[in-house]
PDB file of C-alpha atoms in Angstrom:
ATOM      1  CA  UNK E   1      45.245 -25.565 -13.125  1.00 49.00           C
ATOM      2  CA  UNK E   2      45.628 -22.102 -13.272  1.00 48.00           C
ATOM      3  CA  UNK E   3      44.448 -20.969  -9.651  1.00 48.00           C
ATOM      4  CA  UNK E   4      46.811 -23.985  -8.366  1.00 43.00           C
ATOM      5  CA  UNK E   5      50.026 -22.414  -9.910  1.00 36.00           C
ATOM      6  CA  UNK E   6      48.967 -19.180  -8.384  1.00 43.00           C
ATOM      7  CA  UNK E   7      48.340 -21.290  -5.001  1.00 41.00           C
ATOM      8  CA  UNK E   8      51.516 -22.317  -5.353  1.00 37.00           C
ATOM      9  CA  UNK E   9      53.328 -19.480  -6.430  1.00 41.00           C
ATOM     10  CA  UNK E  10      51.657 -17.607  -3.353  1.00 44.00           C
ATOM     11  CA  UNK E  11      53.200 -20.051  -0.698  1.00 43.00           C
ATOM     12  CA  UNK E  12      56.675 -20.141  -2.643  1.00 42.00           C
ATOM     13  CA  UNK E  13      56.645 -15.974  -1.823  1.00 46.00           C
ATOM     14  CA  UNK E  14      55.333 -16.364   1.435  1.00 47.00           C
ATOM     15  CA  UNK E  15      57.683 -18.917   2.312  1.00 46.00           C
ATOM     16  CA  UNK E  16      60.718 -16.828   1.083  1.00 47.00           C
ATOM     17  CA  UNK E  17      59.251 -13.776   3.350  1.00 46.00           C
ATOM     18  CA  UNK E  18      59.377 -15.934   6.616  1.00 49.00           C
ATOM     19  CA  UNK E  19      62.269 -17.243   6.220  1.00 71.00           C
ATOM     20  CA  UNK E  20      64.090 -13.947   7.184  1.00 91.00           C
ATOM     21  CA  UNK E  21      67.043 -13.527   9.498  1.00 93.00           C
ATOM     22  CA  UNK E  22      69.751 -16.330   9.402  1.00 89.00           C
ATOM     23  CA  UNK E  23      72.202 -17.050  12.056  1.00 81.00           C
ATOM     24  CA  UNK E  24      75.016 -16.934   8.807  1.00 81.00           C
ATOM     25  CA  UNK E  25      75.054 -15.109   6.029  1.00 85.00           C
ATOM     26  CA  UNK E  26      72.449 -11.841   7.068  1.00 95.00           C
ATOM     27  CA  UNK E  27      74.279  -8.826   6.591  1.00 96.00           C
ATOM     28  CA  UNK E  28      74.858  -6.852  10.356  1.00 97.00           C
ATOM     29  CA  UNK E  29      77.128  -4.346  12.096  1.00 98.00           C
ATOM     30  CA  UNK E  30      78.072  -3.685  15.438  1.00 98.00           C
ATOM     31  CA  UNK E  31      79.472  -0.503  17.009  1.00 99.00           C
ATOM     32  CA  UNK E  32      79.297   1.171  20.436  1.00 99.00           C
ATOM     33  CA  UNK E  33      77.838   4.474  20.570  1.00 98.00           C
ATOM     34  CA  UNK E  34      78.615   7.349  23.472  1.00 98.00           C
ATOM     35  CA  UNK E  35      74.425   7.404  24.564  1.00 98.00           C
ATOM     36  CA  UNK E  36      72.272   5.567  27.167  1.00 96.00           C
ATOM     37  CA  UNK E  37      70.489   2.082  26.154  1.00 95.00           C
ATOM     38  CA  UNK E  38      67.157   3.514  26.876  1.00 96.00           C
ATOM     39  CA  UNK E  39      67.611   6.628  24.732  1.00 97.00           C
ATOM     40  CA  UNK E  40      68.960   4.934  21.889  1.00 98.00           C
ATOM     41  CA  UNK E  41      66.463   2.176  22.797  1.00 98.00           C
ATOM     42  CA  UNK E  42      63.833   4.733  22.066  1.00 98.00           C
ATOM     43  CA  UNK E  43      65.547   5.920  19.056  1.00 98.00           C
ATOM     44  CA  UNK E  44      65.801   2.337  17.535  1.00 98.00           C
ATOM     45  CA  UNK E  45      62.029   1.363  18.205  1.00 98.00           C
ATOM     46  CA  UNK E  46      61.560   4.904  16.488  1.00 97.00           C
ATOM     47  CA  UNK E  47      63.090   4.327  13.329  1.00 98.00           C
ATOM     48  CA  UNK E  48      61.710   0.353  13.289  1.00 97.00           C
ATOM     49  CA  UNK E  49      57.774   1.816  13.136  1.00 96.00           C
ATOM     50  CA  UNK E  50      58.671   4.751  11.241  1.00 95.00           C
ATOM     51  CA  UNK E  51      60.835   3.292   8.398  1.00 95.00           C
ATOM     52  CA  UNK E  52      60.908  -1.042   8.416  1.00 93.00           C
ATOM     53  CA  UNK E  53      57.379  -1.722   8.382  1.00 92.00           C
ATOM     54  CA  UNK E  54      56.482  -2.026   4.708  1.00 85.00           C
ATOM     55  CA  UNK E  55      53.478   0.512   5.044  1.00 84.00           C
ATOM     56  CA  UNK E  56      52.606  -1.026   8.724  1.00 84.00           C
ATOM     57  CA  UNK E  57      52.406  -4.652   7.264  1.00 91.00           C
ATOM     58  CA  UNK E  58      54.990  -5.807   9.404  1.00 94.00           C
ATOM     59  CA  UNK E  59      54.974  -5.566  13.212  1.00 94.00           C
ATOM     60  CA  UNK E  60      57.496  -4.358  15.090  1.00 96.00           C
ATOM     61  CA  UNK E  61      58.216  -6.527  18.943  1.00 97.00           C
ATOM     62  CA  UNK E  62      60.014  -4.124  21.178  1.00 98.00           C
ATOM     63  CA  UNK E  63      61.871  -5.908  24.521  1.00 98.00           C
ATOM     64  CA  UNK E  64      63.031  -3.666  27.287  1.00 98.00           C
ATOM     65  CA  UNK E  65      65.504  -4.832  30.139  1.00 98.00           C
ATOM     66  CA  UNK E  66      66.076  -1.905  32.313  1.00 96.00           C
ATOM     67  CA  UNK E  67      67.320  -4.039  35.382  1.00 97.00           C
ATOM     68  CA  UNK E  68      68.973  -6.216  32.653  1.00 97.00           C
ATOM     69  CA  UNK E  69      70.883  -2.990  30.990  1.00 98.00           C
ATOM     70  CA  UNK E  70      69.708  -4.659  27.626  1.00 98.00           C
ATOM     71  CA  UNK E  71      66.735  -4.435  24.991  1.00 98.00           C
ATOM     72  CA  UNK E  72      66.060  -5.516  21.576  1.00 98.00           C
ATOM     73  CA  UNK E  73      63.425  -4.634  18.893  1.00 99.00           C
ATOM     74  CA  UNK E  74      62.430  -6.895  16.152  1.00 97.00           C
ATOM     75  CA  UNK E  75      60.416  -6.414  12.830  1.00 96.00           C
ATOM     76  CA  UNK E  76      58.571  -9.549  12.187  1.00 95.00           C
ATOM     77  CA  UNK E  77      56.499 -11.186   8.871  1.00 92.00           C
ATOM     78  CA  UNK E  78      53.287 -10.787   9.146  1.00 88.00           C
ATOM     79  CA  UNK E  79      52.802 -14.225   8.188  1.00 84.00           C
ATOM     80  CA  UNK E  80      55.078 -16.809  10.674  1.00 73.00           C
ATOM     81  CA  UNK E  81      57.703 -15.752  13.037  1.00 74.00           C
ATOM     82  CA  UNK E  82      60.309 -14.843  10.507  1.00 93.00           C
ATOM     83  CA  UNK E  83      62.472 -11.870  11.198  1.00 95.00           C
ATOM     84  CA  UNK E  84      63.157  -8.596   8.355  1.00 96.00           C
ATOM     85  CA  UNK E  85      65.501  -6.467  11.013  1.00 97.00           C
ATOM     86  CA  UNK E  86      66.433  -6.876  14.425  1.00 98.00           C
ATOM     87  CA  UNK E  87      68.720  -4.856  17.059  1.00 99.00           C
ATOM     88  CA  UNK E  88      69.737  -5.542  19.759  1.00 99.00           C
ATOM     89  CA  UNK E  89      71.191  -3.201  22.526  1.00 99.00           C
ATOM     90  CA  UNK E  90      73.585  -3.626  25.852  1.00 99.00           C
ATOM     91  CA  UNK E  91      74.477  -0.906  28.252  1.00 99.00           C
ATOM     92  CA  UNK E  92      78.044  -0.536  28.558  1.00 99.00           C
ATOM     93  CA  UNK E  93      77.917   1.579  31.528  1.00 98.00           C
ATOM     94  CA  UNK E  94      75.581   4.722  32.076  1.00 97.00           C
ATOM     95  CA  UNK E  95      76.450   6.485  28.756  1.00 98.00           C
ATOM     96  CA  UNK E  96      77.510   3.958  26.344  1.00 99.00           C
ATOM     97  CA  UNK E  97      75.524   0.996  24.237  1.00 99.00           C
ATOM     98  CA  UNK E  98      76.485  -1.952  22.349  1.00 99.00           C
ATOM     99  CA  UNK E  99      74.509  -1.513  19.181  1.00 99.00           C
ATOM    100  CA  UNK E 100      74.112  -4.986  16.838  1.00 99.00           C
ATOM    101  CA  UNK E 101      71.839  -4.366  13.751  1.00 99.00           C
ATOM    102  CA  UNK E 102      70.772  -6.994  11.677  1.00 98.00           C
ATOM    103  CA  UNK E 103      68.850  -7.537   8.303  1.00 97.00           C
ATOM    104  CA  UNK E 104      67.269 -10.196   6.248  1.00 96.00           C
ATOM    105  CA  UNK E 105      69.386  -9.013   3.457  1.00 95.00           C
ATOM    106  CA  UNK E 106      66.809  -8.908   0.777  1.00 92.00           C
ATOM    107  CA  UNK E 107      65.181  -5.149  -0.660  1.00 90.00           C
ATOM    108  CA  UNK E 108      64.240  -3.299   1.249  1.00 91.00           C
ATOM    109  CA  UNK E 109      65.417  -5.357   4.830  1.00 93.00           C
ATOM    110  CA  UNK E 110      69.043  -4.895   3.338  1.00 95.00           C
ATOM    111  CA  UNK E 111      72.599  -2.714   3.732  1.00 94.00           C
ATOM    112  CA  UNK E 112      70.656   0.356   2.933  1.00 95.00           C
ATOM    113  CA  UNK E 113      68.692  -0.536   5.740  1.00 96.00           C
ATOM    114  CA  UNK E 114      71.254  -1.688   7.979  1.00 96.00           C
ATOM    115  CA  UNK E 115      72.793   1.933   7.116  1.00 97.00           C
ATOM    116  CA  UNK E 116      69.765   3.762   7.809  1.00 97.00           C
ATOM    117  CA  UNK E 117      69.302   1.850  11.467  1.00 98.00           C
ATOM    118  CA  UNK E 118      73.116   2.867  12.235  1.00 98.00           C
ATOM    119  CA  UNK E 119      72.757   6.499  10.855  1.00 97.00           C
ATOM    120  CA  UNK E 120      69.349   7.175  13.023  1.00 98.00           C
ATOM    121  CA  UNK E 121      71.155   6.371  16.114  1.00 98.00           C
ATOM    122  CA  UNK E 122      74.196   7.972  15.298  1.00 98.00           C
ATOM    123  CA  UNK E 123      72.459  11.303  14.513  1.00 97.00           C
ATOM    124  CA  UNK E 124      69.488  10.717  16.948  1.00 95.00           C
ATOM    125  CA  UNK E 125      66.594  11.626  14.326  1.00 95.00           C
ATOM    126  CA  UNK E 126      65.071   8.926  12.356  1.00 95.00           C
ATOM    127  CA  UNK E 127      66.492   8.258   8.438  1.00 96.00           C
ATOM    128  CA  UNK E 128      64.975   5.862   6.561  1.00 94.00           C
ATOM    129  CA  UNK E 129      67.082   5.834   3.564  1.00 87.00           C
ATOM    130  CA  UNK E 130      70.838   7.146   3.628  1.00 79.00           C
ATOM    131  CA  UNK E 131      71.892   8.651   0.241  1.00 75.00           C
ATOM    132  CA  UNK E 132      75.741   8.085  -1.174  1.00 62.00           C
TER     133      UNK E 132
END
């Protein structure tokens, strides 16, 4: 009885850890910043491996478009196709990108997160925790 309320207890956390990004409700900003996609493209697959991966447990899916003028990286669950962060990025013209961050919303996928991802490309240098 014992191992079957673990059993159970086990798939109850693993299916609150794919369920991830939803279309309402996941905190997210959106701002414009004076750099090219592909830099800040760089920057944000950067930050994603360096600080989002819950000690590498989570993989991080990296998209570039050059012709496109867009990209996006995502850090997914190791277990299903659930998302913890995702940004996505469009070239306004040669110097200046669309920047949409979003988070799962739960520790440590939340708006400390979604602050760190906007400070690292605003300051080009990876942060992985902003403190105020």
């Amino acid at each position: 009885m014992k191992l079957m309320l673990m059993a159970l207890g086990a798939a109850f956390v693993l299916a609150g850890c794919a369920a991830g990004i939803q279309s309402s409700g996941s905190p997210s900003v959106s701002y414009t910043v004076p750099r090219n996609f592909e830099t800040v493209y760089l920057r944000v697959q950067h930050q994603a491996n360096e600080c989002l991966t819950g000690h590498h447990q989570y993989g991080v899916y990296a998209q570039l478009d050059s012709p496109g003028r867009q990209a996006s990286v995502v850090v997914k669950t190791p277990v299903g196709a659930g998302e913890v962060a995702r940004t996505e990025l469009k070239a306004l013209d040669a110097r200046n990108t669309q920047v949409t961050h979003t988070v799962w919303g739960h520790s440590p996928w939340d708006a400390r997160a979604l602050q760190a991802m906007r400070e690292s490309v605003l300051l080009d240098t990876t942060v992985c925790v902003v403190y105020r």
